[in-house]
Amino acid sequence: MSESTDSAVPADQTGDRTGDETGDETGGQVGGRPGEVAEAGPADLIAAGYAFTGPALDLGALLWDGRCLPDRQIRIPLAMLNRHGLVAGATGTGKTKTLQLIAEQLSAGGVPVFLADIKGDISGISAPGTANDRIGERARDVAQSWEPTGYPCEFYSLGGIGPGIPVRSTVTGFGPVLLSKVLQLNQTQEQSLGLIFHYADTKGLELIDLKDLRAVVAFLVSDQGRSELKGIGGLSTVTAGVILRALTAFEQQGASEFFGEPEFDTAEFLRTAADGHGLVSVLELPAVQDKPQLFSTFLMWLLADLYNDLPEVGDLEKPKLVFFFDEAHLLFNGASKAFLASITQTVRLIRSKGVGVFFVTQTPKDVPADVLAQLGNRVQHALRAFTPDDAKALKATVKTFPNSAYDLEELLTQLGTGEAVITVLSENGAPTPVAATRLRAPQSLMGPIAAPDLEQAVKSSPLYSRYADRIDRESAYERISAEQAAAEAQAEAAAAAAEAEKQAKATEKEAARAARSAPKPDPSLAEQVVGSGLFRSLARSIGTQLGREISRSIFGTARKRR
């Protein structure tokens, strides 16, 4: 990174004629009569557009008319890095090395950087590069003082899959819009998922991991929970089934590892090293590169989380963070309107929070027009035109650039590896002239570091102990399971009591029935005598006579004598 444009090299190092008296074949000053200066040529006009006075990143040297002009440096103002950008180009044209080059200079300028390492070849930014003939030749071509340098790095992984400090999100923190994108739900299903999140939030049911979300969905379509959502729209069994099946497929891809606690604090990306260098955060993704929908959506969550947490700061002398979003086309494939609206809003407004976002993809048409319109800085590597679709994409790319002194349609197919067409925002916010550029060589290792070195870097980080071990505390799954268990136990107890009462009544009825139908026992001799007719007649006779005797005695009448 430099403060001025005084970077010319002696003519004997470049083979270019730079003297004022002999003229400049590249469009510079041409000698004439004493005191007269010819009008500046196209190369001078282009170079003048990059003569910034404040801190700037050195990208490389101007290419004009087939020649590299080391005294005409192409740069980008440090303060304009929060105006976002696009790095595009066909596979193998040098996009990754461009990211590495920009990240190095940002780190040296005290600006933290986030990089997604899709293929596993960016970890070398933490180690000094190795000099060779190609690097030496490139340095001479672009007037670069190349020195092997490593930069302070932290290495992360999604949920601990692969090497790196685990980065996790809670399901609540991820949100229904992003989750709908990664589950590939349609608009109706996305709205239903939003309803489920709203219900969980109002009921205080924490959605930490995927089993929490599964429990809430299953509860809301159960007999016990179906009535819960009637007041706010309800949830159809069919839609719930689709969501549950999508969650099952998602879990089978290993996604359960990405959701849980401790949830990663994205403020960790904003740190600087003890020597003032910006920390380079490298998210290692090779272990999940076969799940592009997942990691691209997860990158969007990181960006959205930063947007939600950071305060407004306006325009700064240098960004708080520059976020490189690799394989950006994967993010937009099949995206819903709500998802695209969320991305557009985030990109539009996060600039005022001091964060710059660079999307990295193959062609500008991979990025929706509303998002592309927010990207003020462009680094376009070579494009191929082997098929009609390629030719159409090439023409569309050319139309996205300002008017140029180049034949861009031809130039973009002829650029070599490590060369690009560049236009950025100047210090006053105006676009600079389009400049074909031979880019500088990164000073760090252009390739991965050894696996043991990477593991050592991860485990020696102070963040490792903070995020390495998963925490599984009580949340929606445990609460719903406990309530359902209690309800089932209560129902079982009530059923048991009812059954016991039923059995008791049945037993009582059976006893009464048995009593009625039981045979009477044979009477004893005394009972037979007493019960006989003779005995009853005799008893009546005795009773009558006795009664008379008593009556007579009581009333004083005497018995007649005979």
Coordinates of C-alpha atoms in Angstrom, one line a residue:
M1 CA 0.0 0.0 0.0
S2 CA 1.3 3.4 -0.9
E3 CA 0.6 7.1 -0.4
S4 CA 1.8 8.5 -3.8
T5 CA 2.2 7.6 -7.4
D6 CA 6.0 8.1 -7.7
S7 CA 6.8 4.5 -8.7
A8 CA 8.6 4.8 -12.0
V9 CA 11.6 2.5 -12.6
P10 CA 14.6 3.1 -14.8
A11 CA 14.2 2.6 -18.5
D12 CA 16.9 -0.1 -18.6
Q13 CA 14.7 -2.3 -16.3
T14 CA 11.6 -2.1 -18.4
G15 CA 12.7 -1.6 -22.0
D16 CA 10.3 1.3 -22.3
R17 CA 11.4 4.7 -23.4
T18 CA 10.4 7.2 -20.8
G19 CA 12.5 10.3 -21.6
D20 CA 10.7 13.5 -22.3
E21 CA 12.9 14.4 -25.3
T22 CA 12.3 11.2 -27.2
G23 CA 8.6 11.0 -26.6
D24 CA 6.5 8.2 -25.3
E25 CA 5.0 5.6 -27.6
T26 CA 2.4 4.7 -25.0
G27 CA 0.6 8.0 -25.3
G28 CA 2.7 10.2 -23.0
Q29 CA 4.3 13.5 -23.7
V30 CA 5.7 14.0 -27.1
G31 CA 8.6 16.5 -27.6
G32 CA 8.1 19.5 -30.0
R33 CA 9.3 23.0 -30.0
P34 CA 10.8 24.2 -26.7
G35 CA 8.1 25.1 -24.1
E36 CA 5.4 23.1 -25.9
V37 CA 3.8 19.9 -24.5
A38 CA 1.7 17.7 -26.7
E39 CA -1.8 16.6 -25.5
A40 CA -1.6 13.6 -23.2
G41 CA -2.4 10.3 -24.8
P42 CA -4.9 7.7 -23.6
A43 CA -2.5 5.9 -21.3
D44 CA -1.7 9.1 -19.5
L45 CA -5.3 9.9 -19.1
I46 CA -6.1 6.5 -17.7
A47 CA -3.1 6.7 -15.3
A48 CA -4.1 10.1 -14.2
G49 CA -7.4 8.7 -13.0
Y50 CA -5.5 6.6 -10.4
A51 CA -3.3 9.3 -9.0
F52 CA -4.8 9.4 -5.5
T53 CA -3.4 11.5 -2.7
G54 CA -4.6 9.4 0.3
P55 CA -3.8 5.8 1.3
A56 CA -4.4 3.3 -1.5
L57 CA -3.8 -0.3 -2.4
D58 CA -1.4 -1.0 -5.3
L59 CA -3.0 -3.4 -7.7
G60 CA -0.5 -3.4 -10.6
A61 CA 0.7 -1.6 -13.7
L62 CA -1.2 -0.4 -16.7
L63 CA -1.4 -2.4 -19.9
W64 CA -1.7 -0.4 -23.1
D65 CA -1.2 -1.4 -26.7
G66 CA 0.2 -4.8 -25.6
R67 CA 2.8 -3.4 -23.3
C68 CA 3.1 -3.2 -19.5
L69 CA 3.9 0.3 -18.2
P70 CA 5.4 0.0 -14.7
D71 CA 5.4 3.8 -14.2
R72 CA 1.7 4.0 -14.5
Q73 CA 0.3 2.3 -11.4
I74 CA -3.3 1.2 -11.0
R75 CA -4.6 1.6 -7.4
I76 CA -7.7 1.7 -5.3
P77 CA -8.3 4.2 -2.5
L78 CA -8.4 2.5 0.9
A79 CA -11.4 4.6 1.9
M80 CA -13.4 3.3 -1.1
L81 CA -13.1 -0.3 -0.1
N82 CA -16.4 -0.1 1.8
R83 CA -18.2 0.8 -1.4
H84 CA -18.1 -2.9 -2.3
G85 CA -16.8 -4.6 -5.3
L86 CA -16.8 -7.5 -7.8
V87 CA -13.9 -9.8 -8.7
A88 CA -15.0 -11.9 -11.7
G89 CA -13.4 -14.1 -14.4
A90 CA -13.3 -17.6 -15.8
T91 CA -11.8 -20.5 -13.9
G92 CA -8.0 -20.3 -13.7
T93 CA -7.6 -16.7 -14.6
G94 CA -6.2 -15.7 -11.1
K95 CA -9.3 -14.6 -9.0
T96 CA -8.0 -16.3 -5.9
K97 CA -4.6 -14.6 -6.2
T98 CA -6.3 -11.2 -6.6
L99 CA -8.1 -11.8 -3.4
Q100 CA -4.9 -12.7 -1.7
L101 CA -3.1 -9.6 -3.1
I102 CA -5.9 -7.3 -1.8
A103 CA -6.2 -9.1 1.5
E104 CA -2.5 -8.7 2.2
Q105 CA -2.5 -5.0 1.6
L106 CA -5.6 -4.5 3.7
S107 CA -4.1 -6.4 6.6
A108 CA -0.9 -4.3 6.3
G109 CA -3.1 -1.2 6.4
G110 CA -4.7 -2.3 9.7
V111 CA -8.0 -3.5 8.1
P112 CA -9.4 -6.9 9.1
V113 CA -10.3 -9.2 6.3
F114 CA -12.7 -12.2 5.9
L115 CA -11.9 -14.8 3.2
A116 CA -13.9 -18.0 2.4
D117 CA -11.4 -20.7 1.4
I118 CA -13.5 -22.9 -0.9
K119 CA -10.7 -25.0 -2.4
G120 CA -8.3 -25.0 0.6
D121 CA -5.5 -22.9 -1.1
I122 CA -5.7 -19.6 0.8
S123 CA -4.3 -20.7 4.1
G124 CA -0.8 -19.8 2.7
I125 CA -1.6 -16.2 3.4
S126 CA -0.3 -16.8 6.9
A127 CA 3.1 -17.8 5.7
P128 CA 5.8 -16.0 3.7
G129 CA 5.9 -16.7 0.0
T130 CA 8.7 -18.4 -1.8
A131 CA 10.7 -16.4 -4.4
N132 CA 11.0 -17.9 -7.9
D133 CA 11.7 -16.8 -11.4
R134 CA 8.1 -16.1 -12.3
I135 CA 7.6 -14.0 -9.2
G136 CA 10.8 -12.1 -9.9
E137 CA 9.7 -11.4 -13.5
R138 CA 6.2 -10.3 -12.4
A139 CA 7.7 -7.9 -9.8
R140 CA 10.0 -6.3 -12.5
D141 CA 7.1 -6.0 -14.9
V142 CA 5.0 -4.0 -12.4
A143 CA 7.7 -2.2 -10.5
Q144 CA 6.9 -4.2 -7.3
S145 CA 9.4 -4.4 -4.4
W146 CA 8.5 -8.0 -3.6
E147 CA 9.4 -9.3 -0.1
P148 CA 8.2 -12.7 1.3
T149 CA 5.7 -11.8 4.1
G150 CA 3.1 -13.7 6.2
Y151 CA 0.1 -12.1 7.7
P152 CA -1.8 -12.8 11.0
C153 CA -4.6 -15.3 10.5
E154 CA -7.4 -17.1 12.3
F155 CA -8.8 -20.3 10.7
Y156 CA -12.4 -21.2 11.1
S157 CA -14.7 -24.1 10.0
L158 CA -18.4 -24.5 9.7
G159 CA -19.5 -26.4 12.8
G160 CA -16.1 -27.9 13.3
I161 CA -16.2 -30.0 10.1
G162 CA -12.6 -29.8 8.9
P163 CA -9.8 -27.9 10.4
G164 CA -10.6 -24.6 12.1
I165 CA -12.3 -23.0 15.1
P166 CA -16.0 -24.1 14.9
V167 CA -18.4 -21.4 13.7
R168 CA -22.0 -22.2 14.7
S169 CA -25.3 -20.4 14.6
T170 CA -28.5 -21.0 16.5
V171 CA -31.6 -21.7 14.3
T172 CA -33.2 -18.5 15.7
G173 CA -30.1 -16.5 14.8
F174 CA -30.1 -18.0 11.3
G175 CA -33.7 -17.0 10.7
P176 CA -36.5 -18.3 8.5
V177 CA -35.5 -16.5 5.3
L178 CA -32.0 -17.9 5.1
L179 CA -33.1 -21.3 6.3
S180 CA -35.8 -21.4 3.7
K181 CA -33.2 -20.7 1.1
V182 CA -30.9 -23.5 2.2
L183 CA -33.9 -25.9 2.6
Q184 CA -35.1 -24.9 -0.9
L185 CA -38.6 -24.1 0.2
N186 CA -41.1 -22.2 -2.0
Q187 CA -42.8 -18.9 -1.1
T188 CA -45.8 -20.5 0.7
Q189 CA -43.5 -22.9 2.7
E190 CA -41.2 -20.0 3.5
Q191 CA -44.1 -18.0 5.0
S192 CA -45.2 -21.0 7.0
L193 CA -41.7 -21.4 8.4
G194 CA -41.8 -17.7 9.4
L195 CA -45.0 -18.4 11.2
I196 CA -43.3 -21.3 13.1
F197 CA -40.5 -19.0 14.1
H198 CA -42.9 -16.3 15.3
Y199 CA -44.8 -18.9 17.4
A200 CA -41.6 -20.2 19.0
D201 CA -40.5 -16.6 19.8
T202 CA -43.9 -15.6 21.4
K203 CA -43.9 -18.8 23.5
G204 CA -40.3 -18.5 24.6
L205 CA -39.3 -21.7 22.9
E206 CA -35.6 -21.3 22.0
L207 CA -34.7 -22.7 18.6
I208 CA -31.0 -23.6 19.1
D209 CA -30.5 -26.6 16.9
L210 CA -32.4 -28.5 14.2
K211 CA -34.1 -30.9 16.6
D212 CA -35.7 -27.9 18.4
L213 CA -37.2 -26.7 15.1
R214 CA -38.3 -30.3 14.3
A215 CA -40.0 -30.6 17.7
V216 CA -41.9 -27.3 17.3
V217 CA -43.2 -28.2 13.8
A218 CA -44.3 -31.7 14.9
F219 CA -46.0 -30.2 17.9
L220 CA -48.0 -27.7 15.9
V221 CA -49.6 -30.4 13.7
S222 CA -50.3 -32.7 16.6
D223 CA -53.7 -33.0 18.3
Q224 CA -52.4 -31.1 21.3
G225 CA -50.8 -28.2 19.4
R226 CA -53.0 -27.8 16.3
S227 CA -55.2 -25.2 17.9
E228 CA -52.2 -23.1 18.9
L229 CA -51.8 -21.4 15.5
K230 CA -55.5 -20.9 14.6
G231 CA -55.5 -17.3 15.6
I232 CA -52.6 -16.4 13.3
G233 CA -53.1 -18.5 10.3
G234 CA -52.6 -22.2 11.1
L235 CA -50.2 -24.6 9.6
S236 CA -51.3 -27.3 7.1
T237 CA -50.2 -30.8 7.7
V238 CA -48.9 -31.0 4.1
T239 CA -46.7 -27.9 4.5
A240 CA -45.4 -29.2 7.8
G241 CA -44.6 -32.5 6.2
V242 CA -42.6 -30.8 3.4
I243 CA -40.6 -28.8 6.0
L244 CA -39.9 -31.9 8.1
R245 CA -38.7 -33.8 5.1
A246 CA -36.5 -30.9 4.0
L247 CA -35.1 -30.8 7.6
T248 CA -34.4 -34.6 7.4
A249 CA -32.5 -34.3 4.1
F250 CA -30.6 -31.3 5.5
E251 CA -29.6 -33.2 8.6
Q252 CA -28.4 -36.2 6.5
Q253 CA -26.0 -33.8 4.8
G254 CA -24.4 -33.2 8.2
A255 CA -26.0 -29.8 8.7
S256 CA -26.8 -30.6 12.3
E257 CA -23.1 -29.7 13.1
F258 CA -23.6 -26.1 11.9
F259 CA -26.4 -25.3 14.4
G260 CA -26.0 -25.1 18.1
E261 CA -24.1 -23.3 20.8
P262 CA -21.9 -21.6 21.6
E263 CA -23.1 -19.3 18.8
F264 CA -20.2 -17.5 17.0
D265 CA -19.8 -13.8 17.7
T266 CA -19.0 -12.2 14.3
A267 CA -17.3 -9.3 16.1
E268 CA -14.3 -11.7 16.3
F269 CA -13.7 -10.8 12.6
L270 CA -13.1 -7.2 13.5
R271 CA -9.9 -7.7 15.5
T272 CA -6.4 -6.5 14.8
A273 CA -3.1 -8.2 15.7
A274 CA -0.7 -6.8 18.4
D275 CA 1.5 -5.2 15.7
G276 CA -1.5 -3.3 14.2
H277 CA -2.0 -5.6 11.2
G278 CA -5.6 -6.4 10.4
L279 CA -6.5 -10.0 11.3
V280 CA -7.2 -12.2 8.3
S281 CA -10.1 -14.6 9.1
V282 CA -10.0 -17.6 6.8
L283 CA -13.1 -19.9 6.7
E284 CA -11.9 -23.3 5.6
L285 CA -14.6 -24.9 3.5
P286 CA -13.0 -27.8 1.6
A287 CA -14.8 -30.3 3.8
V288 CA -18.2 -28.9 2.8
Q289 CA -17.5 -27.8 -0.8
D290 CA -19.9 -30.4 -2.0
K291 CA -22.7 -28.5 -0.2
P292 CA -22.6 -25.2 -2.0
Q293 CA -26.1 -24.1 -1.0
L294 CA -25.2 -24.5 2.6
F295 CA -21.9 -22.7 2.8
S296 CA -23.0 -19.8 0.5
T297 CA -26.1 -19.3 2.7
F298 CA -24.0 -19.5 5.8
L299 CA -21.7 -16.8 4.5
M300 CA -24.8 -14.6 4.0
W301 CA -25.7 -15.3 7.6
L302 CA -22.3 -14.0 8.7
L303 CA -22.8 -10.9 6.7
A304 CA -26.3 -10.3 7.9
D305 CA -25.2 -10.8 11.5
L306 CA -22.5 -8.2 11.1
Y307 CA -25.1 -5.9 9.6
N308 CA -27.5 -6.4 12.6
D309 CA -24.8 -5.9 15.3
L310 CA -22.6 -3.1 14.0
P311 CA -23.5 0.6 14.7
E312 CA -23.7 3.3 12.0
V313 CA -20.4 5.0 11.5
G314 CA -20.7 6.7 8.1
D315 CA -17.7 7.1 5.8
L316 CA -14.4 6.2 7.4
E317 CA -10.8 6.7 6.4
K318 CA -10.5 2.9 6.2
P319 CA -13.1 0.1 6.5
K320 CA -13.7 -1.8 9.7
L321 CA -13.8 -5.0 7.7
V322 CA -13.7 -6.2 4.1
F323 CA -15.7 -9.4 3.4
F324 CA -14.9 -11.5 0.4
F325 CA -17.9 -13.6 -0.7
D326 CA -16.5 -16.4 -2.9
E327 CA -18.5 -18.5 -5.3
A328 CA -21.2 -15.8 -5.1
H329 CA -23.3 -17.3 -8.0
L330 CA -24.2 -20.2 -5.7
L331 CA -25.9 -17.7 -3.3
F332 CA -28.3 -16.4 -5.9
N333 CA -29.2 -19.6 -7.7
G334 CA -32.9 -20.3 -7.0
A335 CA -33.2 -17.5 -4.5
S336 CA -36.7 -16.3 -3.5
K337 CA -37.7 -12.7 -3.8
A338 CA -37.6 -12.2 0.0
F339 CA -34.0 -13.6 0.0
L340 CA -32.8 -11.3 -2.8
A341 CA -34.5 -8.4 -1.1
S342 CA -32.6 -9.2 2.1
I343 CA -29.3 -9.4 0.3
T344 CA -29.8 -6.2 -1.6
Q345 CA -30.8 -4.3 1.6
T346 CA -27.8 -5.7 3.5
V347 CA -25.3 -4.8 0.8
R348 CA -26.8 -1.3 0.4
L349 CA -26.8 -0.4 4.0
I350 CA -23.8 -2.2 5.5
R351 CA -21.5 0.3 3.8
S352 CA -22.5 2.9 6.4
K353 CA -21.4 0.4 9.1
G354 CA -17.8 0.4 7.8
V355 CA -18.0 -3.0 6.0
G356 CA -17.0 -3.6 2.4
V357 CA -18.3 -6.6 0.5
F358 CA -16.6 -8.1 -2.5
F359 CA -18.5 -10.8 -4.5
V360 CA -16.3 -13.3 -6.3
T361 CA -17.8 -15.1 -9.3
Q362 CA -17.4 -15.9 -12.9
T363 CA -19.4 -13.2 -14.7
P364 CA -21.3 -10.1 -13.6
K365 CA -24.5 -11.7 -14.8
D366 CA -24.3 -14.1 -11.9
V367 CA -25.1 -11.2 -9.5
P368 CA -28.6 -9.7 -9.6
A369 CA -28.8 -6.2 -11.1
D370 CA -30.0 -4.6 -7.8
V371 CA -26.9 -6.0 -6.1
L372 CA -24.5 -5.3 -8.9
A373 CA -25.6 -1.7 -8.9
Q374 CA -24.1 -1.4 -5.4
L375 CA -20.6 -2.6 -6.4
G376 CA -18.4 0.4 -7.1
N377 CA -15.1 -1.4 -7.6
R378 CA -14.5 -3.9 -10.4
V379 CA -11.7 -6.4 -11.1
Q380 CA -12.6 -8.4 -14.2
H381 CA -10.3 -11.2 -15.2
A382 CA -10.4 -12.9 -18.6
L383 CA -13.6 -14.5 -20.0
R384 CA -13.9 -17.3 -22.5
A385 CA -16.1 -17.2 -25.6
F386 CA -16.1 -20.8 -26.7
T387 CA -19.9 -21.2 -27.0
P388 CA -22.8 -18.9 -28.0
D389 CA -23.7 -18.6 -24.3
D390 CA -20.1 -17.5 -23.5
A391 CA -20.3 -14.9 -26.3
K392 CA -23.6 -13.6 -24.9
A393 CA -22.2 -13.4 -21.4
L394 CA -19.1 -11.5 -22.8
K395 CA -21.2 -8.9 -24.5
A396 CA -23.3 -8.5 -21.3
T397 CA -20.1 -8.0 -19.2
V398 CA -18.8 -5.3 -21.6
K399 CA -22.0 -3.4 -21.2
T400 CA -21.5 -3.2 -17.4
F401 CA -18.3 -1.1 -17.8
P402 CA -18.1 2.6 -18.3
N403 CA -17.0 3.9 -21.8
S404 CA -13.5 2.8 -22.4
A405 CA -10.5 3.5 -24.7
Y406 CA -10.2 -0.3 -25.1
D407 CA -12.0 -2.7 -27.3
L408 CA -13.2 -4.6 -24.2
E409 CA -15.0 -7.3 -26.1
E410 CA -11.6 -8.3 -27.6
L411 CA -9.5 -7.5 -24.7
L412 CA -11.4 -9.6 -22.2
T413 CA -10.7 -12.7 -24.2
Q414 CA -7.0 -12.0 -24.5
L415 CA -6.0 -11.2 -20.9
G416 CA -3.5 -13.6 -19.5
T417 CA -3.5 -15.2 -16.0
G418 CA -2.9 -12.5 -13.4
E419 CA -4.2 -9.7 -15.7
A420 CA -7.5 -7.9 -15.3
V421 CA -9.6 -5.0 -16.5
I422 CA -10.2 -2.6 -13.5
T423 CA -12.3 0.3 -12.7
V424 CA -12.8 1.6 -9.1
L425 CA -14.2 4.6 -7.3
S426 CA -11.9 7.6 -6.9
E427 CA -11.5 9.5 -3.7
N428 CA -14.4 11.7 -4.6
G429 CA -16.6 8.7 -5.5
A430 CA -16.5 9.0 -9.3
P431 CA -15.6 5.9 -11.4
T432 CA -12.0 5.8 -12.6
P433 CA -11.2 5.1 -16.3
V434 CA -11.2 1.5 -17.3
A435 CA -7.6 0.2 -17.0
A436 CA -6.2 -3.1 -18.3
T437 CA -3.7 -4.1 -15.6
R438 CA -1.0 -6.6 -14.9
L439 CA -1.5 -7.4 -11.2
R440 CA 1.2 -7.6 -8.6
A441 CA 2.2 -11.0 -7.1
P442 CA 1.1 -11.8 -3.5
Q443 CA 3.9 -11.8 -1.0
S444 CA 2.5 -14.6 1.1
L445 CA 2.6 -18.3 0.1
M446 CA 0.5 -19.0 -3.0
G447 CA -0.8 -22.3 -1.8
P448 CA -1.9 -24.1 1.3
I449 CA 0.2 -24.5 4.4
A450 CA 1.0 -28.0 5.7
A451 CA -1.9 -29.7 7.6
P452 CA 0.1 -30.0 10.9
D453 CA 0.9 -26.2 10.7
L454 CA -2.8 -25.5 10.1
E455 CA -3.9 -27.6 13.1
Q456 CA -1.3 -26.0 15.3
A457 CA -2.5 -22.5 14.3
V458 CA -6.1 -23.5 15.1
K459 CA -5.5 -25.0 18.5
S460 CA -3.1 -22.3 19.6
S461 CA -5.8 -19.6 19.1
P462 CA -7.4 -18.1 22.2
L463 CA -10.7 -18.6 20.5
Y464 CA -10.4 -22.3 20.2
S465 CA -11.3 -23.0 23.9
R466 CA -14.2 -20.6 23.6
Y467 CA -15.9 -22.2 20.7
A468 CA -14.5 -25.8 20.3
D469 CA -16.9 -27.7 22.6
R470 CA -20.6 -27.8 21.8
I471 CA -23.1 -26.9 24.5
D472 CA -26.6 -28.5 24.6
R473 CA -28.8 -26.7 27.1
E474 CA -32.5 -26.9 27.6
S475 CA -34.4 -25.5 24.6
A476 CA -37.6 -26.1 22.6
Y477 CA -37.0 -29.8 22.1
E478 CA -36.4 -30.5 25.8
R479 CA -39.4 -28.3 26.9
I480 CA -41.8 -29.8 24.4
S481 CA -40.6 -33.3 25.2
A482 CA -41.1 -32.7 28.9
E483 CA -44.5 -31.2 28.4
Q484 CA -45.6 -34.1 26.2
A485 CA -44.2 -36.6 28.6
A486 CA -46.1 -34.9 31.4
A487 CA -49.3 -34.8 29.4
E488 CA -48.8 -38.5 28.4
A489 CA -48.2 -39.4 32.0
Q490 CA -51.3 -37.5 33.1
A491 CA -53.4 -39.1 30.4
E492 CA -52.1 -42.5 31.3
A493 CA -52.9 -41.9 35.0
A494 CA -56.4 -40.7 34.1
A495 CA -56.9 -43.7 31.9
A496 CA -55.7 -46.0 34.7
A497 CA -58.0 -44.4 37.2
A498 CA -60.9 -44.7 34.8
E499 CA -60.1 -48.3 34.2
A500 CA -59.8 -49.0 37.9
E501 CA -63.2 -47.4 38.5
K502 CA -64.7 -49.3 35.7
Q503 CA -63.3 -52.6 37.1
A504 CA -64.6 -51.8 40.6
K505 CA -68.1 -51.1 39.3
A506 CA -68.0 -54.3 37.3
T507 CA -66.9 -56.2 40.3
E508 CA -69.7 -54.8 42.4
K509 CA -72.3 -55.6 39.8
E510 CA -70.9 -59.1 39.4
A511 CA -71.2 -59.6 43.2
A512 CA -74.8 -58.4 43.3
R513 CA -75.6 -60.7 40.4
A514 CA -74.0 -63.6 42.1
A515 CA -75.8 -62.9 45.3
R516 CA -79.2 -63.0 43.5
S517 CA -78.5 -66.1 41.6
A518 CA -76.9 -68.1 44.5
P519 CA -79.0 -71.3 45.8
K520 CA -80.5 -71.1 49.3
P521 CA -79.1 -73.4 51.9
D522 CA -81.2 -76.3 53.4
P523 CA -83.1 -75.4 56.6
S524 CA -82.2 -76.9 60.0
L525 CA -84.6 -79.2 62.0
A526 CA -85.7 -76.3 64.2
E527 CA -86.2 -74.1 61.1
Q528 CA -88.2 -76.9 59.5
V529 CA -90.4 -77.4 62.7
V530 CA -90.9 -73.6 63.1
G531 CA -91.7 -73.2 59.5
S532 CA -94.2 -76.1 59.3
G533 CA -97.9 -75.4 59.0
L534 CA -98.8 -77.4 62.1
F535 CA -96.3 -75.3 64.2
R536 CA -97.8 -72.1 62.8
S537 CA -101.3 -73.2 63.7
L538 CA -100.4 -74.3 67.1
A539 CA -98.6 -71.1 67.7
R540 CA -101.7 -69.1 66.7
S541 CA -103.8 -71.2 69.1
I542 CA -101.4 -70.8 72.0
G543 CA -101.1 -67.2 71.3
T544 CA -104.8 -66.7 71.3
Q545 CA -105.4 -68.6 74.6
L546 CA -102.5 -66.8 76.3
G547 CA -103.8 -63.5 75.1
R548 CA -107.1 -64.2 76.7
E549 CA -105.5 -65.1 80.0
I550 CA -103.5 -62.0 80.0
S551 CA -106.5 -59.9 79.2
R552 CA -108.5 -61.3 81.9
S553 CA -105.8 -60.8 84.4
I554 CA -105.3 -57.2 83.3
F555 CA -108.9 -56.2 83.3
G556 CA -109.9 -58.2 86.6
T557 CA -112.4 -60.6 85.1
A558 CA -112.5 -64.0 86.7
R559 CA -112.6 -67.2 84.9
K560 CA -115.8 -69.0 85.1
R561 CA -115.8 -72.1 87.3
R562 CA -117.6 -75.2 86.1

